[in-house]
């Protein structure tokens, strides 16, 4: 792109490929139309951009010839698999290029900025941060009710809101004459508004160093002063002074040809700039640290609402701010065996990511931390054995380092897509493991491998627990569905991502349907178990009833026999009682005449034997009559009603 005609030949997709936002594209196209209207389309080929006396001012976007050529190289090299080097600032003259180089050098002077804040003291800032860190520590330990509702107002927005819109608002409010430059007094006011106090004696030095003796600052220079002072406040403490970035951060720079993991001190990372040969960067905060998160907020000018969502661990969602994308994902991953032979163990992590780096979206920042709400949301035992290990990080690094990696050949929004894709894959894996586990439980139940009563109870409880856990998995999948819909509807997302996003959406939808199907399967298995238990209980009740009936019949027989014997021997007892009485007259003779019979004793036994024979015959006759009557009743019942026998038990159904 060398002439206005070349620029006029570009459509919106071409300008998007060059890294311009939707608003910037509109302004550039409006400028081309105005140029065509004023000079005529026929004159555009002869009008070189390098001959234009001033830059193409398109409102808030200043597009110079050098700027266009750099972006053109960036877009073409990206198609070739070798990224170009888009500059952070643009210049149309050698003087402006020297000013940009000088400002980059000043920003990299970590000792200069840290010495400034060390001499003025930063105890008030450290006190605020330490209070929040203590609250977060207690929240992670689960001790007490931790309130973080005022974090954004009292800490993030008050001390670290350096978003582009906020800086522009402050700069315009202190630039009283609106000439685009601020003097010493205006700089003091701006620093005070951003809660930077005690630097009044060092303002002359700051102005001299940053502006190269001009005594005034432009917006971009004011931005550099604020960001470097805030970074110095955060990184000048003994806690972070000697810490290397690799202890908490994984910093990977890459281009279309290679990947390089940077091993820097925190000061070199936050104050310095990446190598020009690596236009893309991924910074992963492995161990959550509020000071480092705030330092990332300042360096990349992240929006305070998104930073608050990181600390508060917002639910799964996607937000678009002026300078970056923000995504929060409630992540689930399998923490134990995946073959289904053992209960499923799931670990919950909270992942947040930023796609930042104006204006090209050339930086992805990820923060991984333990999900504080997972213990309350997740039914059953929570697995904490994995610690701070995130398997998706290793898989993403493997994709980055692959030969001719597509991730390296595209912008940072493609890396953002890859992270979302990895999280979706983990959730799909969770549903697959639950499928294997339920199949194993169902197979064991149907084949009778579970025999003990305790084993059956454990089986039933696990099926019910899995159903509750699948409800949580379904909620996490719905959150990913919302993220994918937001990305698909965003006009500034690369067109190449459309097919990839649709593919991930299909996988997430499939996993969501599988989770619903498995939950329904759990319900059916529970109902089948309850039905089986009801049948088993009914069988036990029938068996108990049969045993009780047999016992009753045996008791009745015993009582019947005893009754007959009692009936037989009661008369003999009565006779024996009478003749056993010793009644006598006055002379001492027995008054019962039979007692004085010579053969009275023999007669007694003869009568007794005859009586016993007759009574026994009568009892036997009566017993047979009763037995015969029962058999007749049974036959009458069999002919008048249905008798159903099954497995030694029976039930009577009245006709």
XYZ file of C-alpha atoms in Angstrom:
655
model
C 0.000 0.000 0.000
C 1.824 3.074 -1.294
C -0.860 5.351 -2.724
C -4.325 6.541 -1.850
C -5.603 4.449 -4.749
C -4.118 1.350 -3.130
C -5.824 2.234 0.122
C -9.103 2.907 -1.655
C -8.937 -0.575 -3.164
C -9.038 -2.196 0.252
C -12.380 -3.333 1.626
C -13.397 -3.782 5.247
C -12.060 -7.320 5.431
C -8.662 -6.146 4.163
C -8.521 -3.388 6.773
C -9.533 -5.904 9.404
C -6.657 -8.104 8.274
C -4.341 -5.122 8.830
C -5.318 -5.082 12.501
C -7.690 -2.119 12.585
C -10.780 -2.181 14.747
C -14.277 -1.673 13.407
C -14.307 2.034 14.351
C -10.857 2.593 12.873
C -11.824 0.866 9.631
C -14.839 3.119 9.304
C -12.741 6.234 9.804
C -10.136 5.133 7.266
C -12.786 4.420 4.631
C -14.445 7.784 5.297
C -11.083 9.500 4.798
C -10.608 7.729 1.459
C -14.077 8.807 0.319
C -13.368 12.417 1.271
C -10.059 12.295 -0.611
C -11.788 10.852 -3.654
C -14.465 13.514 -3.527
C -11.958 16.375 -3.207
C -9.329 15.259 -5.757
C -11.183 12.856 -7.984
C -10.619 9.170 -8.427
C -8.482 9.726 -11.542
C -5.864 11.671 -9.624
C -5.472 9.166 -6.800
C -2.870 6.901 -8.473
C -0.442 9.838 -8.884
C -0.962 11.051 -5.338
C 1.616 9.132 -3.265
C 1.058 8.834 0.468
C 4.682 9.787 1.025
C 3.948 13.101 -0.697
C 1.118 14.007 1.638
C 2.326 16.851 3.825
C 0.413 15.756 6.872
C -0.664 12.344 8.087
C -4.065 10.940 7.275
C -5.949 12.243 10.272
C -9.079 10.144 10.584
C -10.295 11.469 13.879
C -8.802 9.501 16.758
C -6.840 7.294 14.321
C -3.687 8.702 12.772
C -2.723 6.548 9.811
C 0.599 7.522 8.286
C 2.278 6.035 5.196
C 4.751 4.176 7.409
C 1.856 2.870 9.466
C 0.121 1.490 6.376
C 3.264 -0.170 5.060
C 3.997 -1.766 8.430
C 0.528 -3.162 8.683
C 0.679 -4.371 5.105
C 3.892 -6.255 5.862
C 2.279 -7.673 8.968
C -0.730 -8.983 7.070
C 1.280 -10.431 4.186
C 3.857 -12.080 6.408
C 1.116 -13.542 8.518
C -0.259 -15.271 5.430
C 3.263 -16.513 4.674
C 3.630 -17.951 8.168
C 6.168 -15.311 9.251
C 4.824 -12.421 11.245
C 6.034 -8.954 10.525
C 6.852 -6.449 13.232
C 3.960 -4.068 13.866
C 5.159 -1.111 15.896
C 3.366 0.010 19.010
C 3.536 3.626 17.891
C 3.765 5.168 14.457
C 5.885 7.935 13.075
C 6.029 9.797 9.801
C 9.419 11.427 10.357
C 12.796 10.471 11.699
C 12.228 12.823 14.619
C 9.109 10.997 15.677
C 10.875 7.675 15.322
C 13.636 8.946 17.614
C 10.998 10.117 20.100
C 9.375 6.684 20.091
C 12.735 4.988 20.577
C 13.564 7.342 23.421
C 10.237 6.680 25.127
C 10.778 2.917 24.837
C 14.198 3.313 26.429
C 12.811 5.409 29.272
C 10.049 2.904 29.927
C 12.631 0.122 30.230
C 14.652 1.930 32.947
C 13.285 -0.058 35.890
C 15.826 1.242 38.391
C 14.958 4.851 37.632
C 11.247 4.379 38.253
C 11.668 2.117 41.285
C 14.075 4.586 42.876
C 11.512 7.346 42.472
C 8.774 5.494 44.354
C 11.193 4.055 46.923
C 12.300 7.526 47.944
C 8.691 8.644 48.400
C 7.408 5.491 50.134
C 4.569 3.180 49.103
C 3.343 1.813 52.441
C -0.232 2.926 51.855
C -0.357 0.967 48.614
C 1.153 -2.195 50.077
C -1.252 -1.995 53.017
C -4.286 -2.030 50.711
C -2.936 -4.944 48.680
C -1.978 -6.975 51.748
C -5.495 -6.609 53.188
C -7.005 -7.993 49.985
C -4.407 -10.794 49.820
C -5.237 -11.766 53.404
C -8.949 -11.858 52.554
C -8.247 -14.053 49.522
C -6.058 -16.372 51.596
C -8.839 -16.836 54.127
C -11.310 -17.441 51.291
C -9.101 -20.189 49.822
C -8.768 -21.795 53.257
C -12.542 -21.633 53.741
C -12.252 -19.791 57.057
C -15.054 -17.362 57.656
C -17.163 -15.166 55.409
C -14.877 -13.080 53.193
C -16.245 -9.833 51.765
C -14.611 -8.569 48.550
C -17.477 -6.378 47.390
C -15.502 -3.107 47.621
C -12.352 -4.406 45.944
C -12.999 -2.696 42.616
C -13.986 0.681 44.104
C -11.324 0.875 46.825
C -8.358 -0.806 45.161
C -8.601 -1.536 41.434
C -10.410 1.577 40.179
C -8.899 3.874 42.774
C -5.277 2.828 42.354
C -4.850 0.820 39.150
C -7.421 1.932 36.601
C -5.147 2.884 33.697
C -7.480 1.788 30.936
C -7.272 3.875 27.729
C -10.592 5.608 28.312
C -9.641 6.476 31.901
C -6.228 7.897 30.908
C -7.796 9.948 28.138
C -10.412 11.278 30.553
C -7.753 12.301 33.112
C -5.484 13.829 30.476
C -8.219 15.930 28.922
C -9.359 17.144 32.338
C -5.873 18.389 33.335
C -4.972 19.791 29.892
C -6.655 23.138 30.556
C -5.636 24.844 27.319
C -6.364 21.691 25.241
C -3.123 22.055 23.309
C -2.280 18.334 23.588
C 0.575 18.879 26.092
C 0.618 19.167 29.897
C 3.069 21.097 32.048
C 4.494 20.419 35.499
C 1.492 21.643 37.513
C -0.898 19.760 35.284
C 1.218 16.627 35.647
C 1.119 16.982 39.439
C -2.665 17.227 39.310
C -2.886 14.183 37.064
C -0.659 12.111 39.370
C -2.729 13.091 42.386
C -5.931 12.102 40.604
C -4.369 8.688 40.008
C -3.392 8.369 43.695
C 0.321 9.014 43.132
C 1.416 11.325 45.929
C 4.778 12.483 47.235
C 6.404 12.918 43.832
C 6.238 16.730 43.681
C 9.978 17.095 44.163
C 10.741 14.651 41.339
C 8.425 16.124 38.683
C 11.157 18.225 37.102
C 13.325 15.158 36.718
C 10.466 13.104 35.295
C 9.589 15.805 32.777
C 13.209 16.187 31.747
C 13.835 12.468 31.297
C 10.582 11.582 29.553
C 10.135 14.621 27.300
C 13.843 15.047 26.465
C 13.939 18.501 28.026
C 10.772 19.868 26.364
C 9.113 20.443 29.752
C 5.714 19.087 28.693
C 4.120 15.709 28.042
C 1.829 14.357 25.361
C -0.847 11.775 26.118
C 1.361 8.825 25.199
C 4.142 10.153 27.433
C 1.706 10.765 30.289
C 0.538 7.191 29.871
C 4.115 5.914 30.131
C 4.774 7.928 33.301
C 1.657 6.629 35.028
C 2.155 2.984 34.080
C 5.824 2.939 35.072
C 5.202 4.603 38.425
C 2.426 2.155 39.238
C 4.582 -0.789 38.207
C 7.394 0.548 40.370
C 5.033 0.761 43.339
C 4.097 -2.879 42.886
C 7.523 -4.334 42.119
C 9.824 -2.342 44.435
C 8.884 -4.291 47.567
C 11.332 -6.861 49.006
C 8.787 -9.594 48.322
C 8.987 -9.157 44.537
C 12.271 -7.345 44.042
C 14.406 -10.422 43.401
C 11.701 -12.784 42.150
C 12.068 -14.104 38.623
C 9.085 -14.134 36.325
C 9.379 -17.893 35.796
C 8.539 -18.608 39.446
C 4.954 -17.483 38.967
C 4.667 -16.592 35.278
C 5.175 -18.565 32.110
C 6.048 -16.098 29.343
C 6.160 -17.459 25.803
C 6.918 -15.310 22.752
C 6.352 -16.730 19.290
C 6.130 -16.001 15.613
C 5.312 -18.088 12.581
C 8.617 -19.961 12.740
C 9.577 -20.545 16.363
C 8.627 -20.343 20.021
C 10.781 -19.023 22.851
C 10.043 -19.185 26.567
C 11.352 -16.030 28.209
C 13.254 -16.279 31.500
C 13.287 -12.775 32.929
C 13.158 -11.043 36.256
C 9.848 -9.436 37.085
C 11.269 -5.972 36.534
C 12.696 -6.844 33.130
C 9.401 -8.381 32.094
C 7.078 -5.612 33.255
C 9.279 -2.630 32.362
C 10.820 -4.024 29.201
C 9.467 -4.725 25.730
C 9.401 -7.943 23.788
C 11.846 -8.630 21.004
C 10.651 -7.266 17.686
C 11.029 -10.632 15.982
C 8.324 -12.079 18.265
C 5.084 -10.128 17.700
C 2.919 -12.506 19.762
C 3.076 -13.287 23.471
C 1.341 -15.608 25.902
C 1.733 -14.893 29.623
C 0.336 -17.515 32.010
C 0.039 -16.711 35.727
C 0.415 -20.175 37.270
C 0.296 -19.160 40.955
C -2.272 -16.491 41.698
C -0.667 -13.413 43.183
C -2.622 -10.175 43.524
C 0.455 -7.975 43.094
C 1.380 -9.696 39.827
C -2.219 -9.537 38.613
C -2.295 -5.794 39.293
C 1.054 -5.406 37.545
C -0.407 -7.148 34.480
C -3.417 -4.838 34.779
C -1.161 -1.800 34.608
C 1.157 -3.081 31.873
C -1.624 -4.088 29.500
C -4.150 -1.464 30.671
C -6.821 -4.009 31.541
C -10.301 -2.857 32.469
C -11.008 -2.839 36.247
C -14.265 -4.752 35.807
C -12.423 -7.665 34.228
C -9.742 -7.637 36.946
C -12.469 -7.694 39.591
C -13.969 -10.736 37.859
C -10.600 -12.492 38.131
C -10.388 -11.890 41.874
C -14.056 -12.635 42.538
C -13.931 -15.695 40.238
C -16.874 -14.715 38.069
C -18.988 -17.433 36.437
C -18.313 -18.495 32.868
C -18.762 -15.503 30.560
C -17.159 -13.363 27.824
C -16.880 -9.562 27.884
C -15.571 -7.115 25.317
C -13.929 -3.904 26.532
C -12.329 -1.050 24.652
C -8.899 -2.554 24.437
C -9.279 -6.274 25.049
C -11.448 -9.365 25.365
C -12.017 -11.009 28.720
C -13.240 -14.558 29.318
C -13.893 -16.349 32.587
C -14.281 -20.150 32.592
C -15.328 -22.427 35.440
C -13.193 -25.360 34.443
C -13.635 -29.058 35.255
C -11.137 -31.836 34.611
C -10.910 -35.525 35.510
C -8.547 -36.079 38.439
C -8.564 -39.879 38.672
C -8.820 -43.053 36.562
C -10.936 -42.716 33.438
C -11.758 -46.394 32.739
C -14.982 -46.402 34.781
C -13.876 -49.074 37.276
C -13.618 -46.524 40.084
C -15.784 -43.578 41.149
C -15.218 -40.448 39.070
C -13.014 -37.778 40.648
C -13.268 -34.254 39.249
C -11.162 -31.209 40.066
C -12.468 -27.661 39.677
C -10.276 -24.796 38.464
C -11.073 -21.203 37.583
C -9.468 -19.932 34.381
C -9.551 -16.348 33.178
C -7.978 -15.047 29.995
C -7.382 -11.677 28.394
C -6.790 -11.100 24.700
C -5.057 -7.725 24.843
C -2.291 -5.625 23.311
C -3.604 -2.640 21.405
C -4.158 -2.247 18.582
C -3.261 -5.700 17.218
C -4.510 -8.029 19.975
C -1.054 -9.556 20.134
C -1.016 -10.749 23.758
C -2.936 -13.423 25.637
C -2.863 -13.448 29.444
C -4.221 -16.429 31.363
C -4.733 -16.787 35.109
C -5.403 -20.205 36.664
C -6.437 -20.645 40.279
C -8.332 -23.058 42.487
C -12.107 -22.631 42.245
C -13.158 -21.318 45.654
C -16.851 -22.086 45.092
C -16.222 -25.642 43.889
C -16.531 -27.182 47.364
C -19.977 -25.658 47.792
C -21.205 -26.339 44.247
C -19.868 -29.857 43.757
C -21.875 -32.700 45.330
C -19.779 -35.311 47.084
C -16.080 -35.477 47.806
C -13.822 -32.817 46.272
C -10.428 -33.893 44.925
C -7.540 -31.562 45.833
C -4.639 -33.880 45.015
C -3.780 -32.113 41.750
C -2.674 -28.890 43.436
C -1.761 -26.165 40.969
C -1.207 -28.456 37.954
C -3.210 -27.529 34.841
C -3.045 -30.174 32.123
C -4.428 -27.842 29.464
C -1.337 -25.617 29.773
C 0.956 -28.443 28.707
C -1.312 -29.373 25.802
C -1.416 -25.761 24.615
C 2.368 -25.490 24.765
C 2.597 -28.672 22.716
C 0.325 -27.170 20.065
C 2.416 -23.997 19.998
C 5.668 -25.920 19.556
C 4.337 -28.246 16.873
C 5.946 -28.096 13.435
C 4.088 -25.556 11.260
C 1.692 -24.840 14.098
C -1.440 -23.054 12.976
C -1.584 -21.315 16.341
C 1.684 -19.523 15.578
C 0.499 -18.504 12.128
C -2.481 -16.550 13.393
C -3.347 -13.689 15.710
C -3.791 -13.875 19.455
C -7.544 -14.348 19.169
C -6.786 -17.779 17.682
C -4.790 -18.615 20.816
C -7.811 -17.501 22.846
C -9.923 -19.904 20.792
C -7.429 -22.718 21.475
C -7.751 -22.206 25.246
C -11.545 -22.306 25.038
C -11.282 -25.418 22.862
C -9.041 -27.149 25.438
C -11.492 -26.322 28.235
C -14.337 -27.693 26.118
C -12.322 -30.878 25.477
C -11.828 -31.367 29.229
C -15.557 -31.031 29.852
C -16.290 -33.510 27.056
C -13.801 -35.886 28.660
C -15.661 -35.538 31.976
C -18.922 -36.612 30.318
C -17.177 -39.570 28.657
C -15.761 -40.752 31.978
C -19.211 -40.532 33.551
C -20.580 -42.554 30.628
C -17.997 -45.282 31.255
C -18.716 -45.267 34.983
C -22.488 -45.550 34.555
C -22.055 -48.372 32.051
C -19.874 -50.221 34.561
C -22.407 -49.705 37.358
C -25.293 -50.820 35.146
C -23.393 -53.898 34.007
C -22.517 -54.859 37.578
C -26.117 -54.491 38.694
C -27.635 -56.506 35.858
C -25.055 -59.321 36.114
C -25.451 -59.621 39.864
C -21.889 -58.704 40.846
C -23.264 -56.687 43.745
C -24.538 -59.127 46.353
C -24.199 -57.551 49.785
C -26.804 -55.171 51.111
C -24.154 -52.522 51.815
C -22.853 -52.867 48.263
C -26.345 -52.326 46.868
C -26.822 -49.266 49.076
C -23.474 -47.822 47.949
C -24.468 -48.468 44.323
C -27.741 -46.604 44.761
C -26.072 -43.670 46.549
C -23.380 -43.317 43.858
C -25.947 -43.248 41.059
C -27.851 -40.488 42.858
C -24.613 -38.567 43.471
C -23.602 -38.821 39.798
C -26.956 -37.369 38.805
C -26.330 -34.297 40.980
C -22.772 -33.936 39.672
C -23.969 -34.085 36.071
C -26.232 -31.134 36.800
C -23.115 -29.089 37.686
C -21.375 -30.302 34.516
C -24.402 -29.188 32.505
C -24.244 -25.691 34.012
C -20.546 -25.393 33.103
C -21.308 -26.497 29.536
C -24.072 -23.899 29.226
C -21.549 -21.241 30.208
C -19.227 -22.314 27.395
C -22.162 -22.177 24.995
C -22.712 -18.508 25.963
C -19.030 -17.702 25.359
C -19.051 -19.293 21.913
C -22.214 -17.447 20.909
C -20.693 -14.119 21.985
C -17.512 -14.794 20.023
C -19.408 -15.899 16.924
C -21.465 -12.682 16.980
C -18.446 -10.388 17.477
C -17.671 -8.559 14.209
C -13.987 -8.005 15.070
C -13.083 -11.652 15.558
C -11.003 -13.026 12.693
C -13.109 -14.484 9.906
C -10.900 -17.568 9.944
C -12.219 -18.395 13.411
C -15.819 -18.818 12.286
C -15.483 -22.466 11.295
C -13.378 -23.305 14.343
C -15.856 -21.710 16.729
C -18.717 -23.594 15.111
C -16.787 -26.857 15.517
C -16.230 -26.218 19.238
C -19.877 -25.198 19.629
C -20.947 -28.495 18.088
C -18.742 -30.420 20.512
C -20.051 -28.477 23.495
C -23.653 -29.000 22.394
C -22.983 -32.710 22.020
C -21.422 -32.884 25.490
C -24.377 -30.959 26.947
C -26.827 -33.411 25.379
C -24.735 -36.325 26.679
C -24.822 -34.863 30.189
C -28.612 -34.585 30.007
C -28.901 -38.144 28.678
C -26.668 -39.464 31.470
C -28.717 -37.628 34.096
C -31.857 -39.260 32.690
C -30.082 -42.610 32.725
C -29.228 -42.108 36.398
C -32.883 -41.445 37.133
C -33.942 -44.606 35.303
C -31.303 -46.678 37.086
C -32.450 -45.340 40.454
C -36.071 -46.142 39.631
C -35.093 -49.648 38.478
C -33.197 -50.196 41.721
C -36.150 -48.986 43.779
C -38.502 -51.267 41.814
C -36.129 -54.182 42.350
C -35.955 -53.431 46.052
C -39.755 -53.198 46.252
C -40.078 -56.629 44.620
C -37.466 -58.063 46.961
C -39.279 -56.606 49.944
C -42.584 -58.008 48.704
C -40.991 -61.445 48.362
C -39.618 -61.222 51.868
C -43.009 -60.173 53.191
C -44.664 -63.129 51.432
C -42.104 -65.556 52.802
C -42.553 -64.147 56.275
C -46.315 -64.450 55.911
C -45.977 -68.113 54.877
C -43.739 -68.832 57.829
C -46.194 -67.115 60.143
C -49.074 -69.128 58.633
C -47.222 -72.408 59.136
C -46.432 -71.459 62.696
C -50.066 -70.577 63.323
C -51.202 -73.876 61.852
C -48.723 -75.817 63.979
C -49.894 -73.959 67.062
C -53.523 -74.624 66.200
C -52.812 -78.340 65.840
C -51.083 -78.427 69.173
C -53.955 -76.613 70.831
C -56.455 -78.947 69.170
C -54.627 -82.040 70.469
C -54.322 -80.530 73.902
C -58.003 -79.684 73.860
C -58.955 -83.274 72.988
C -56.680 -84.696 75.665
C -58.037 -82.270 78.177
C -61.565 -83.205 77.187
C -60.768 -86.894 77.579
C -59.038 -86.692 80.931
C -61.228 -84.108 82.575
C -63.965 -86.664 83.557
C -61.343 -89.026 84.964
C -59.909 -86.212 86.971
C -63.366 -85.409 88.279
C -64.034 -89.070 89.279
C -60.590 -89.388 90.840
C -61.209 -86.211 92.779
C -64.499 -87.480 94.156
C -63.280 -90.922 95.174
C -60.173 -89.409 96.607
C -62.178 -87.628 99.326
C -62.005 -89.203 102.809
C -65.557 -88.672 104.062
C -66.356 -90.893 107.170
C -69.307 -91.500 109.456
C -69.254 -91.387 113.274
C -67.765 -94.815 113.493
C -64.918 -93.936 111.067
C -66.278 -95.892 108.104
C -66.080 -94.306 104.592
C -69.357 -92.767 103.557
C -68.713 -93.600 99.834
C -69.937 -97.155 99.448
C -67.739 -97.992 96.462
C -64.696 -97.512 98.601
C -65.545 -100.569 100.647
C -66.223 -102.837 97.736
C -63.892 -105.832 97.665
C -63.272 -105.353 93.936
C -63.692 -101.564 93.925
C -60.158 -100.791 92.730
C -60.420 -103.319 89.885
C -63.803 -101.957 88.880
C -62.379 -98.432 88.822
C -59.682 -99.371 86.329
C -62.031 -101.383 84.193
C -64.385 -98.437 83.910
C -61.406 -96.107 83.244
C -60.018 -98.298 80.432
C -63.416 -98.623 78.806
C -63.886 -94.847 79.052
C -60.473 -94.128 77.564
C -61.112 -96.465 74.632
C -64.469 -94.905 73.899
C -63.167 -91.345 74.330
C -60.111 -91.996 72.122
C -62.282 -93.414 69.388
C -64.524 -90.393 69.633
C -61.539 -88.011 69.519
C -60.072 -89.775 66.488
C -63.422 -89.662 64.780
C -63.721 -85.948 65.531
C -60.159 -85.256 64.277
C -60.915 -87.001 61.006
C -64.153 -85.071 60.603
C -62.279 -81.800 61.036
C -59.527 -82.829 58.572
C -62.137 -83.909 56.041
C -64.019 -80.596 56.419
C -60.787 -78.630 55.808
C -60.007 -80.593 52.664
C -63.536 -79.970 51.362
C -63.146 -76.257 52.042
C -59.785 -76.240 50.211
C -61.256 -78.000 47.191
C -64.234 -75.660 47.194
C -61.830 -72.692 47.301
C -59.773 -74.164 44.466
C -62.789 -74.649 42.222
C -64.384 -71.284 43.073
C -61.151 -69.172 43.070
C -57.797 -69.091 41.240
C -54.749 -70.438 42.987
C -51.442 -69.079 41.596
C -48.248 -70.728 42.710
C -44.749 -69.300 41.899
C -41.439 -70.248 43.417
C -42.998 -72.025 46.371
C -45.208 -69.051 47.266
C -48.809 -68.446 46.391
C -51.334 -65.645 46.246
C -55.124 -65.952 46.177
C -57.147 -63.835 43.805
C -60.863 -63.722 44.572
C -63.020 -64.326 41.534
